[in-house]
XYZ file of C-alpha atoms in Angstrom:
676
model
C 38.556 -4.307 -64.576
C 36.463 -1.211 -64.056
C 35.526 -2.350 -60.591
C 39.181 -2.645 -59.658
C 40.166 0.869 -60.723
C 38.735 2.777 -57.745
C 40.384 0.326 -55.339
C 43.752 0.681 -57.121
C 43.386 4.420 -57.227
C 42.640 4.423 -53.489
C 45.809 2.463 -52.740
C 47.876 4.821 -54.873
C 46.340 7.793 -53.117
C 47.211 6.368 -49.690
C 50.795 5.658 -50.766
C 51.087 9.204 -52.088
C 49.776 10.632 -48.823
C 52.149 8.485 -46.762
C 55.193 9.389 -48.859
C 54.268 13.072 -48.869
C 53.726 13.067 -45.127
C 57.032 11.303 -44.483
C 58.864 13.767 -46.745
C 57.250 16.701 -44.984
C 58.205 15.180 -41.640
C 61.812 14.715 -42.686
C 61.929 18.323 -43.846
C 60.452 19.464 -40.527
C 63.041 17.466 -38.599
C 65.838 18.964 -40.649
C 64.551 22.492 -40.007
C 64.114 21.828 -36.279
C 67.411 20.171 -35.564
C 69.673 21.466 -38.268
C 72.081 19.351 -40.294
C 72.008 15.609 -39.986
C 75.280 15.563 -38.071
C 73.636 17.579 -35.198
C 72.106 14.304 -33.969
C 73.785 10.890 -33.958
C 73.036 8.249 -36.601
C 71.196 6.191 -33.965
C 68.534 8.921 -33.721
C 67.987 9.120 -37.470
C 67.802 5.343 -37.773
C 65.148 5.143 -35.044
C 63.260 8.116 -36.514
C 63.143 6.425 -39.913
C 61.970 3.107 -38.437
C 59.295 4.915 -36.366
C 57.773 6.418 -39.493
C 58.051 3.183 -41.481
C 56.437 0.877 -38.902
C 53.453 3.211 -38.441
C 52.420 2.456 -41.987
C 50.914 -0.653 -40.342
C 49.389 0.414 -37.000
C 47.904 -2.105 -34.577
C 44.136 -1.719 -34.380
C 42.669 -2.658 -31.006
C 39.347 -4.544 -31.458
C 36.131 -2.912 -30.328
C 37.716 0.468 -29.626
C 37.607 3.913 -31.150
C 39.877 4.564 -34.100
C 41.934 6.925 -31.909
C 42.692 4.058 -29.516
C 45.014 2.250 -31.899
C 48.470 1.181 -30.798
C 51.260 2.767 -32.835
C 54.384 0.584 -33.053
C 56.398 3.782 -33.448
C 56.154 4.384 -29.694
C 58.894 1.801 -29.247
C 61.331 4.177 -31.021
C 59.926 7.571 -29.958
C 59.932 6.530 -26.294
C 63.627 5.620 -26.671
C 64.274 8.983 -28.369
C 62.560 10.796 -25.485
C 64.714 8.958 -22.953
C 67.939 9.704 -24.835
C 67.490 13.129 -26.463
C 64.488 14.714 -24.765
C 60.872 15.487 -25.575
C 61.278 17.826 -28.568
C 62.899 15.437 -31.083
C 60.691 12.573 -29.862
C 57.530 14.645 -30.358
C 58.647 15.751 -33.823
C 59.218 12.158 -34.919
C 55.960 11.008 -33.299
C 53.880 13.638 -35.082
C 55.235 12.501 -38.433
C 54.475 8.866 -37.516
C 50.948 9.796 -36.369
C 50.323 11.541 -39.689
C 51.448 8.435 -41.565
C 49.245 6.174 -39.425
C 46.238 8.520 -39.832
C 46.619 8.505 -43.596
C 47.011 4.709 -43.610
C 43.804 4.203 -41.580
C 41.899 6.947 -43.475
C 41.214 8.799 -40.267
C 39.629 12.217 -40.265
C 41.785 15.220 -39.421
C 40.040 15.557 -36.050
C 40.834 11.968 -35.059
C 44.441 12.293 -36.249
C 44.896 15.466 -34.204
C 43.310 13.736 -31.214
C 45.781 10.875 -31.558
C 48.698 13.279 -31.924
C 47.734 15.237 -28.790
C 47.633 12.010 -26.777
C 51.156 11.024 -27.833
C 52.573 14.508 -27.347
C 51.341 14.527 -23.750
C 52.589 10.982 -23.192
C 56.103 11.706 -24.497
C 56.279 14.934 -22.523
C 55.396 13.087 -19.315
C 57.907 10.310 -20.013
C 60.719 12.768 -20.813
C 59.922 14.715 -17.641
C 60.197 11.608 -15.468
C 63.445 10.618 -17.198
C 64.869 14.075 -16.539
C 63.839 14.060 -12.877
C 65.344 10.606 -12.436
C 68.637 11.734 -14.032
C 68.560 8.853 -16.480
C 71.981 8.092 -17.950
C 72.048 7.246 -21.630
C 74.895 4.859 -22.362
C 75.312 1.215 -23.379
C 75.633 0.095 -19.735
C 72.593 1.252 -17.661
C 72.284 0.218 -14.005
C 69.333 -0.810 -11.817
C 68.420 2.793 -11.054
C 68.157 3.526 -14.760
C 65.857 0.505 -15.160
C 63.575 1.846 -12.400
C 63.489 5.299 -14.005
C 62.623 3.752 -17.367
C 59.705 1.808 -15.793
C 58.470 4.999 -14.116
C 58.700 6.861 -17.430
C 56.683 4.121 -19.151
C 53.997 4.359 -16.449
C 53.928 8.131 -16.891
C 53.579 7.687 -20.668
C 50.582 5.348 -20.306
C 48.926 7.466 -17.607
C 49.285 10.710 -19.541
C 47.912 9.239 -22.753
C 44.829 7.727 -21.123
C 44.218 10.922 -19.146
C 44.230 13.053 -22.299
C 42.051 10.516 -24.152
C 39.530 10.501 -21.305
C 39.498 14.297 -21.106
C 38.887 14.695 -24.833
C 36.136 12.056 -24.765
C 34.479 13.788 -21.858
C 34.479 17.124 -23.678
C 33.221 15.752 -26.997
C 30.711 13.046 -25.982
C 27.376 12.980 -24.179
C 28.094 13.091 -20.449
C 24.883 11.181 -19.778
C 26.094 8.178 -21.739
C 27.197 5.322 -19.520
C 30.886 4.614 -19.231
C 32.306 2.025 -21.577
C 33.254 -1.265 -20.051
C 36.794 -2.549 -20.306
C 37.400 -4.999 -23.102
C 40.458 -6.669 -21.610
C 44.128 -5.955 -20.976
C 45.634 -6.961 -24.327
C 46.017 -3.326 -25.429
C 47.692 -2.314 -22.161
C 50.035 -5.297 -22.322
C 50.967 -4.547 -25.936
C 51.614 -0.866 -25.120
C 53.815 -1.774 -22.146
C 55.732 -4.290 -24.254
C 56.452 -1.689 -26.939
C 57.520 0.941 -24.436
C 59.852 -1.354 -22.509
C 61.304 -2.621 -25.775
C 62.361 0.975 -26.469
C 65.328 1.083 -24.035
C 66.579 -2.248 -25.422
C 66.392 -0.811 -28.938
C 68.174 2.334 -27.706
C 71.098 0.398 -26.237
C 71.359 -1.624 -29.451
C 71.350 1.604 -31.502
C 74.088 3.127 -29.357
C 76.233 0.039 -29.930
C 75.503 -0.045 -33.667
C 72.527 1.321 -35.663
C 72.856 -1.751 -37.854
C 71.271 -3.773 -35.014
C 68.029 -1.769 -35.119
C 66.302 -3.732 -37.921
C 66.492 -6.780 -35.665
C 63.841 -5.132 -33.498
C 61.321 -5.571 -36.301
C 60.938 -9.228 -35.375
C 59.941 -8.268 -31.831
C 57.494 -5.714 -33.219
C 56.005 -8.422 -35.405
C 55.487 -10.588 -32.311
C 53.630 -7.740 -30.590
C 51.536 -7.267 -33.699
C 50.595 -10.943 -33.660
C 49.609 -10.659 -30.001
C 47.298 -7.730 -30.732
C 45.853 -9.559 -33.729
C 45.224 -12.667 -31.624
C 43.504 -10.496 -29.031
C 41.321 -9.080 -31.793
C 40.334 -12.533 -32.982
C 39.541 -13.610 -29.423
C 37.486 -10.459 -28.907
C 35.606 -11.069 -32.128
C 34.915 -14.667 -31.154
C 33.261 -13.529 -27.913
C 31.228 -10.739 -29.505
C 30.368 -12.006 -32.994
C 28.513 -15.004 -34.336
C 30.976 -17.228 -36.237
C 28.399 -18.426 -38.784
C 26.847 -15.137 -39.924
C 29.444 -12.600 -38.780
C 26.716 -10.642 -36.981
C 27.129 -9.379 -33.415
C 25.932 -11.908 -30.844
C 23.823 -11.737 -27.680
C 26.708 -10.348 -25.631
C 27.247 -7.536 -28.130
C 23.534 -6.727 -27.993
C 23.601 -6.505 -24.198
C 26.580 -4.165 -24.416
C 24.881 -1.978 -27.012
C 21.704 -1.711 -24.951
C 23.717 -0.716 -21.882
C 25.994 1.803 -23.581
C 23.687 3.848 -25.770
C 22.184 7.117 -24.489
C 19.103 6.560 -22.361
C 17.260 9.697 -23.568
C 16.576 8.172 -26.996
C 13.531 6.003 -27.609
C 14.482 2.601 -28.984
C 12.850 -0.692 -29.789
C 14.105 -4.250 -29.717
C 12.631 -6.496 -32.410
C 13.129 -10.221 -31.875
C 12.658 -12.423 -34.957
C 12.116 -16.180 -34.827
C 12.073 -17.930 -38.198
C 8.996 -20.073 -38.781
C 9.410 -23.627 -40.065
C 13.193 -23.331 -40.236
C 13.534 -26.856 -38.923
C 11.847 -28.121 -42.095
C 14.813 -26.792 -44.115
C 17.280 -28.673 -41.922
C 15.247 -31.855 -42.201
C 14.720 -31.616 -45.960
C 18.046 -30.201 -47.177
C 20.459 -30.898 -44.328
C 22.137 -28.775 -41.686
C 24.690 -27.426 -44.154
C 21.900 -25.915 -46.227
C 20.314 -24.604 -43.043
C 23.546 -22.824 -42.115
C 23.772 -21.258 -45.574
C 20.175 -20.119 -45.264
C 20.907 -18.463 -41.906
C 23.828 -16.618 -43.478
C 21.592 -15.352 -46.278
C 18.956 -14.267 -43.794
C 21.663 -12.319 -41.958
C 22.804 -10.691 -45.207
C 19.261 -9.689 -46.130
C 18.541 -8.231 -42.703
C 21.800 -6.290 -42.786
C 20.921 -4.939 -46.222
C 17.511 -3.563 -45.192
C 18.375 -2.304 -41.692
C 19.842 1.240 -41.513
C 23.451 1.637 -40.434
C 22.462 3.349 -37.173
C 20.601 0.197 -36.028
C 22.098 -3.089 -34.886
C 21.367 -6.536 -36.368
C 22.177 -9.454 -34.057
C 21.982 -13.223 -34.196
C 20.916 -14.501 -30.798
C 21.379 -18.162 -31.662
C 19.631 -20.910 -33.611
C 17.045 -19.313 -35.895
C 16.569 -16.238 -33.695
C 17.708 -12.771 -34.780
C 17.215 -9.347 -33.224
C 17.258 -5.758 -34.439
C 17.920 -2.876 -32.043
C 16.197 0.110 -33.648
C 17.473 3.391 -32.213
C 15.130 5.917 -33.825
C 11.634 4.843 -32.869
C 8.905 7.325 -32.018
C 6.022 5.079 -30.940
C 4.657 1.511 -31.248
C 3.276 2.308 -34.701
C 6.720 3.182 -36.058
C 8.145 0.028 -34.470
C 5.439 -1.994 -36.215
C 6.363 -0.384 -39.531
C 9.970 -1.469 -39.041
C 8.789 -4.994 -38.230
C 6.606 -5.110 -41.342
C 9.559 -3.923 -43.423
C 11.675 -6.767 -42.037
C 8.880 -9.293 -42.589
C 8.490 -8.197 -46.212
C 12.233 -8.542 -46.773
C 12.196 -12.094 -45.439
C 9.083 -13.035 -47.408
C 11.014 -12.996 -50.686
C 12.219 -16.526 -51.546
C 15.794 -17.495 -50.732
C 17.466 -19.447 -53.569
C 19.186 -22.425 -51.966
C 20.798 -25.186 -54.009
C 18.509 -24.393 -56.902
C 15.409 -24.504 -54.696
C 13.530 -21.312 -53.744
C 12.947 -21.523 -49.980
C 10.001 -19.628 -48.510
C 10.483 -18.204 -45.024
C 8.497 -16.119 -42.598
C 9.239 -14.837 -39.133
C 7.305 -14.137 -35.955
C 8.420 -10.772 -34.589
C 8.093 -9.556 -31.015
C 8.623 -5.874 -30.199
C 9.604 -4.331 -26.863
C 9.917 -0.555 -26.521
C 12.504 1.079 -24.313
C 12.461 4.713 -23.243
C 14.813 5.796 -20.478
C 15.381 2.251 -19.177
C 18.836 0.642 -19.401
C 17.952 -2.879 -18.333
C 18.678 -4.794 -21.507
C 17.799 -8.162 -19.971
C 14.259 -6.994 -19.212
C 13.891 -5.591 -22.714
C 15.021 -8.890 -24.221
C 12.551 -10.862 -22.083
C 9.717 -8.550 -23.096
C 10.576 -8.924 -26.782
C 10.717 -12.702 -26.407
C 7.346 -12.706 -24.658
C 5.834 -10.611 -27.461
C 7.336 -12.903 -30.112
C 5.884 -15.939 -28.418
C 2.517 -14.189 -28.193
C 2.660 -13.553 -31.945
C 3.288 -17.256 -32.550
C 0.408 -18.244 -30.288
C -2.033 -15.895 -31.990
C -0.853 -16.795 -35.470
C 0.099 -13.151 -36.087
C 3.380 -12.046 -37.592
C 4.004 -9.107 -35.251
C 3.144 -8.469 -31.606
C 4.082 -5.528 -29.370
C 4.715 -5.941 -25.671
C 1.972 -3.636 -24.426
C 1.677 -1.464 -21.313
C -0.594 -3.924 -19.511
C 1.789 -6.784 -20.049
C 4.652 -4.596 -18.889
C 2.708 -3.686 -15.737
C 2.354 -7.343 -14.763
C 5.834 -8.394 -15.854
C 7.542 -8.051 -12.430
C 4.815 -10.132 -10.809
C 5.012 -12.781 -13.516
C 8.780 -12.862 -13.380
C 8.606 -13.380 -9.631
C 6.032 -16.134 -10.092
C 8.172 -17.899 -12.706
C 11.250 -17.609 -10.481
C 9.330 -19.161 -7.568
C 8.067 -21.929 -9.848
C 11.590 -22.714 -11.079
C 12.764 -22.929 -7.461
C 9.848 -25.188 -6.539
C 10.492 -27.553 -9.455
C 14.005 -28.174 -8.157
C 12.482 -29.824 -5.104
C 11.118 -33.336 -4.981
C 7.340 -33.971 -4.870
C 5.293 -33.176 -2.856
C 7.520 -30.393 -1.498
C 7.246 -28.519 -4.810
C 3.561 -27.761 -4.177
C 2.486 -29.075 -7.618
C -0.862 -30.854 -7.324
C -2.827 -32.611 -10.056
C -6.604 -32.861 -10.036
C -8.489 -35.247 -12.306
C -11.883 -34.596 -13.901
C -13.797 -37.609 -15.268
C -14.836 -37.806 -18.921
C -18.145 -39.627 -19.503
C -19.313 -41.437 -22.624
C -22.720 -39.875 -23.248
C -24.260 -42.934 -24.916
C -23.374 -45.406 -22.140
C -22.650 -43.210 -19.126
C -19.342 -44.982 -18.539
C -16.178 -43.243 -17.370
C -13.801 -43.472 -20.322
C -11.005 -41.286 -19.044
C -9.915 -38.288 -17.019
C -8.220 -34.972 -17.733
C -5.289 -33.962 -15.542
C -5.650 -30.368 -14.341
C -2.786 -28.481 -12.724
C -2.769 -26.620 -9.400
C 0.143 -25.055 -7.537
C 0.072 -24.394 -3.816
C 2.295 -21.341 -3.546
C 3.748 -20.802 -0.059
C 2.658 -17.118 0.016
C 0.005 -16.653 -2.674
C -2.059 -19.723 -1.914
C -3.432 -22.009 -4.620
C -2.720 -20.791 -8.149
C -4.933 -22.089 -10.913
C -3.788 -23.429 -14.278
C -4.673 -20.319 -16.311
C -2.510 -17.915 -14.309
C 0.251 -20.463 -13.913
C 0.468 -21.378 -17.595
C 0.154 -17.759 -18.719
C 3.277 -16.928 -16.709
C 5.287 -20.078 -17.453
C 4.481 -20.811 -21.098
C 6.653 -18.058 -22.665
C 9.676 -19.236 -20.634
C 11.898 -22.345 -20.529
C 10.326 -23.163 -17.134
C 7.316 -24.490 -19.065
C 9.279 -27.509 -20.235
C 10.333 -28.287 -16.656
C 6.718 -28.044 -15.563
C 5.513 -30.314 -18.378
C 8.159 -32.890 -17.492
C 7.010 -32.805 -13.849
C 3.319 -33.218 -14.785
C 3.952 -36.026 -17.284
C 5.993 -37.925 -14.721
C 3.200 -37.799 -12.134
C 0.410 -38.616 -14.604
C 2.206 -41.660 -16.040
C 3.038 -42.863 -12.519
C -0.639 -42.470 -11.588
C -1.736 -44.388 -14.692
C 0.544 -47.224 -13.630
C -1.014 -47.215 -10.140
C -4.588 -47.272 -11.512
C -3.702 -50.061 -13.930
C -2.217 -52.133 -11.140
C -5.398 -51.562 -9.118
C -7.508 -52.881 -11.994
C -8.776 -49.478 -13.178
C -7.056 -48.847 -16.544
C -8.206 -45.251 -17.072
C -7.010 -43.065 -19.931
C -5.592 -39.692 -18.824
C -5.331 -36.540 -20.940
C -2.539 -34.019 -20.347
C -2.221 -30.555 -21.853
C 1.125 -29.769 -23.509
C 2.296 -26.314 -24.533
C 3.487 -24.963 -27.847
C 7.002 -24.724 -26.416
C 6.975 -28.475 -25.709
C 5.766 -29.317 -29.203
C 8.263 -27.025 -30.914
C 11.173 -28.473 -28.951
C 10.602 -31.767 -30.705
C 11.902 -34.080 -27.972
C 8.615 -34.579 -26.135
C 8.001 -37.859 -28.003
C 11.287 -39.218 -26.696
C 10.485 -38.129 -23.149
C 7.024 -39.687 -23.283
C 8.462 -42.923 -24.627
C 10.981 -43.097 -21.794
C 8.282 -42.518 -19.163
C 5.900 -45.103 -20.590
C 8.678 -47.675 -20.694
C 9.857 -46.895 -17.171
C 6.401 -47.341 -15.616
C 5.184 -50.076 -17.946
C 2.126 -48.111 -19.109
C 0.555 -48.854 -22.528
C 0.717 -45.854 -24.828
C -3.043 -45.883 -25.480
C -3.704 -44.911 -21.841
C -2.029 -41.512 -22.363
C -3.559 -38.710 -24.390
C -1.932 -35.349 -25.080
C -4.005 -32.244 -25.707
C -2.722 -29.456 -27.948
C -4.312 -26.072 -28.589
C -5.042 -24.317 -31.844
C -2.596 -21.540 -30.922
C 0.222 -24.095 -30.600
C -0.803 -25.566 -33.935
C -0.813 -22.240 -35.758
C 2.573 -21.156 -34.364
C 4.394 -23.780 -36.435
C 2.102 -26.326 -38.126
C 4.934 -28.269 -39.764
C 6.830 -28.834 -36.527
C 3.635 -29.714 -34.650
C 2.689 -32.186 -37.399
C 6.068 -33.870 -37.142
C 5.919 -34.160 -33.348
C 2.308 -35.344 -33.166
C 2.908 -37.898 -35.913
C 5.727 -39.447 -33.888
C 3.507 -39.569 -30.799
C 0.615 -41.077 -32.742
C 2.830 -43.811 -34.153
C 3.818 -44.660 -30.589
C 0.123 -45.150 -29.776
C -0.392 -41.900 -27.839
C -3.723 -40.278 -28.706
C -3.752 -36.599 -29.721
C -6.633 -34.273 -28.883
C -7.200 -30.787 -30.303
C -8.282 -28.652 -27.340
C -10.466 -25.503 -27.357
C -11.559 -26.144 -30.929
C -13.390 -23.211 -32.473
C -11.630 -20.421 -30.565
C -8.510 -20.129 -32.745
C -7.769 -19.506 -36.372
C -6.688 -22.895 -37.622
C -7.586 -24.022 -41.091
C -9.774 -27.098 -41.513
C -6.958 -28.725 -43.463
C -5.145 -29.258 -40.157
C -7.983 -31.505 -38.973
C -7.393 -33.620 -42.042
C -3.586 -33.706 -41.855
C -2.953 -34.062 -38.122
C -3.117 -37.544 -36.541
C -5.948 -36.537 -34.192
C -8.187 -38.830 -32.147
C -10.636 -36.237 -30.897
C -11.593 -32.577 -30.864
C -12.705 -30.814 -27.699
C -15.438 -28.244 -28.109
C -14.580 -25.142 -26.116
C -16.619 -24.575 -22.973
C -17.585 -21.060 -24.100
C -19.868 -22.622 -26.753
C -21.105 -25.498 -24.595
C -22.110 -23.289 -21.658
C -24.315 -21.114 -23.851
C -25.860 -23.703 -26.153
C -29.019 -24.126 -24.047
C -29.872 -20.425 -24.270
C -28.145 -19.284 -27.464
C -29.145 -20.815 -30.789
C -25.895 -19.645 -32.365
C -23.768 -21.502 -29.795
C -25.947 -24.574 -30.237
C -25.477 -24.436 -34.013
C -21.692 -24.178 -33.615
C -21.620 -27.165 -31.260
C -23.731 -29.263 -33.641
C -21.501 -28.279 -36.572
C -18.323 -29.291 -34.741
C -19.882 -32.619 -33.726
C -20.927 -33.286 -37.313
C -17.482 -32.379 -38.616
C -15.793 -34.658 -36.086
C -18.139 -37.497 -36.999
C -17.388 -37.046 -40.695
C -13.647 -37.170 -40.034
C -13.880 -40.188 -37.760
C -12.932 -38.238 -34.606
C -14.443 -38.212 -31.129
C -16.226 -35.020 -30.114
C -15.723 -34.058 -26.460
C -17.766 -31.275 -24.880
C -16.201 -29.304 -22.020
C -18.176 -27.293 -19.490
C -21.228 -29.554 -19.215
C -22.853 -28.200 -16.046
C -26.544 -29.081 -16.276
C -28.916 -31.758 -17.490
C -30.353 -29.655 -20.322
C -26.936 -29.208 -21.911
C -26.193 -32.877 -21.463
C -29.412 -33.898 -23.240
C -28.779 -31.433 -26.087
C -25.325 -32.908 -26.572
C -26.760 -36.428 -26.577
C -29.318 -35.420 -29.185
C -26.586 -33.889 -31.325
C -24.528 -37.089 -31.273
C -21.676 -35.836 -29.061
C -19.498 -38.690 -27.850
C -18.047 -37.571 -24.501
C -19.012 -34.997 -21.878
C -16.837 -33.388 -19.212
C -18.003 -30.933 -16.581
C -19.489 -30.285 -13.171
C -22.736 -32.016 -14.062
C -20.939 -35.296 -13.508
C -18.019 -34.360 -11.274
C -15.694 -31.561 -10.343
C -11.918 -32.008 -10.654
C -10.572 -33.940 -7.669
C -7.276 -35.387 -6.373
C -6.377 -38.934 -7.393
C -7.222 -40.291 -3.930
C -10.758 -38.838 -4.062
C -11.259 -40.101 -7.606
C -10.972 -43.715 -6.441
C -13.778 -43.135 -3.930
C -15.894 -41.356 -6.547
C -15.485 -44.232 -9.004
C -16.634 -46.732 -6.370
C -19.895 -44.785 -5.892
C -20.540 -43.765 -9.484
C -23.323 -45.498 -11.459
C -23.381 -45.151 -15.259
C -26.122 -42.801 -16.376
C -27.820 -42.739 -19.772
C -29.666 -39.715 -21.128
C -32.989 -41.602 -21.126
C -33.132 -42.321 -17.337
C -34.178 -39.065 -15.651
C -34.492 -40.503 -12.173
C -30.940 -41.731 -12.233
C -29.844 -38.339 -13.532
C -31.456 -36.521 -10.630
C -30.034 -38.890 -8.021
C -26.547 -38.825 -9.468
C -26.591 -35.062 -9.853
C -27.674 -34.664 -6.212
C -25.031 -37.142 -5.120
C -22.288 -35.239 -6.944
C -23.369 -31.896 -5.562
C -23.488 -33.113 -1.978
C -20.158 -34.920 -2.236
C -18.352 -31.768 -3.427
C-alpha cells in the first residue's frame, strides 16, 4: 500500500493541475471576450472540447516532447477560421497548458509548444482572412481551397518556429535529425481538415460536436499504430532494448566533438544454456542480461541488443582507452554474477571488444572495429580487447582485401584465384607418406600471391571466412576423391577457423561433401588452433565430437603457443597434436626448445595421440625428432608445399627414408632441393 501512495498522489496532483489550468483558462476567456453571449454557443462548445481532448495528447514516437500532436488543433483551427486568431490562440494556450501538465513537461517545453501553436494559428487566420473565407453552413469550392491553404500555412508556420527554436537552443554542429516517417504529418493534416467539418456541424447544432470524438479516436489509433511500428523497427522485441538500427542512428546523431567508445559484448557459452534448458530459458536469460546491463550502465549511455547473444554499449563520456577498459571491466563484473534461471544459477561471461571514436561519424566502421576487437579477445582467451591504433591503420587495407575476396568467392574455380598447395607428412619410423596438409594461396589480380597468414588474418574476423572455408573444403574433398580413384588414398588435413567451429554447422557441411564425392571420413582431418579452442571450449567440444563420431580426425594445431589447459587434451576427441614450428626450428640449437618438444611428444604418447612436428628443415632436427619418439614430420627437409598436379609427380619419385640410412637421406634431400 505504501508503494502505491506516491503514484496515487501523483495522479491527484496532475488532475488538480489540469482542473486549475482549465479554470484559469475559462476565466481568461471570459475576461478577454466578455460575457458568454458575446460569442455563439458553437464557439464555447468547441473551446470546451479543445481543452478536454488535450488531457490525452498524441505522443509521436522517437520525437522530442514538444513535437506531440495536440488533438485540440481540430477545434482551435476551426475557431481561427470562423472567429479569428485571438479567440483561437486563447483557447489553444489553455489546451497547451493542460497537455503540458498531463505530460509533466517543464515550463520551458510547454512555452515552446505554445509559441509553435500561436504562430501556426496566426498564419492560418491570416490566410483565411486574405482568402475572404465565408463562415456559414454551406461553403463553396473556393472556401475549400482557402481552408487547405490555411492548413498548409498552419503546418509550415509551426515547423518553422520549431526549427528556429531548436537551432537557437541546440548545438549547431550536431548533425540534422533524420525523418522518422510521415505518420505525424498525416495525423496533423487529418486533424486540421477535420476542423472545418466540425465547424459546419457546430453551426448547424452544437449538439453534433461530440460526434467528432469518434473521428479523433481514429486519429489517435493511427498515431498509436505508427508508434508501435516505429518501436518495432527500432527496438528489440525480446529485451525491449534499442536495436542495431537505433545504434546506427545514435552514432550518427550525437555531437562529433565528444570522445565515445563502442563496447561490443558477445556472451560466452550461451549456446550451452539453449541446449541444456531450452530456447525459452535462453530467451529469459537474454532478457535478464539486458536488465542487468541497463541497471549498471549510466543513463547518458546507450545499451543495445544487436541480435542473438550480442549486446553493445555506446559510452559517451570516455577519455582514453584506459577508461574504456574500466567500463568494460565493470560490465564484465556485472555479468559474472550468477543468473537464477528456473532454480538453477547460470554462470555467464562475455568477450568484450572496444572501439574508440573521436571526431568520426562513421558508425559502421566503429561497429566493425568493435567486432574485430571482440573476436580478437575470444582468440586470445582474454575478456577485453581494444581496437588499437595499428589495427586501425591497416583496417582500410584489410577491408579492401576482404571485399575483393568476397567478390572472388562469388566466381567459379579457377577464376576466383584460390589455389591449394599440399605439403606431405612423413611417418618418421617408416619414411612413408601418410598424408598431406592443404595450404591456402590466393592469386590476387593486383597484389599478386597472398599467403595464408595475411589472408586468414583479414578474413577470419568476418563472415567471409565461412565462405572461404566452404570453398577450401569443397576442393580438398574433391581432390581426395580424385586421389582415391587413382589408387592413392591420401589423408588430407585442412585448417578450420574459430568462426567455423562456433557456427556449429560445419559437421553437417562436411558430411554433405563426403557423401557427394564418396570419400571415407577417415581420409579427412580438420585442424583447430588453441585460440579457437579457448574462445568457446564448450561449443568447440560439441562440434568436434560430432565430427569425430563421423570418422573425421581432429588435430590440435600450433600446440604450445596458446593458453589452453591440459584438461582440453583429455576431453577433446583429438587424434594428434602438432608441435608448433617455432619450437621445432630451434630444437637443434636451443636446449629449452628441445625439452619442450620432447615433453609434448611424451604427453601425446601418454594420451594415445600422434605427435606431428612442423618446420622440419634439416637432417639434424629430423634425427632428434626420431630419437624423441615423434611420429610424423612435416617440412622442407622432405618437400615444400606444391600444387596437386606436382604432388603426383613427387610421389612417383619419392623413396621412403628411415632415420638410420644416411646415404638415402642425402640423396633424397638433394633430390628435393633440386626439384624445387
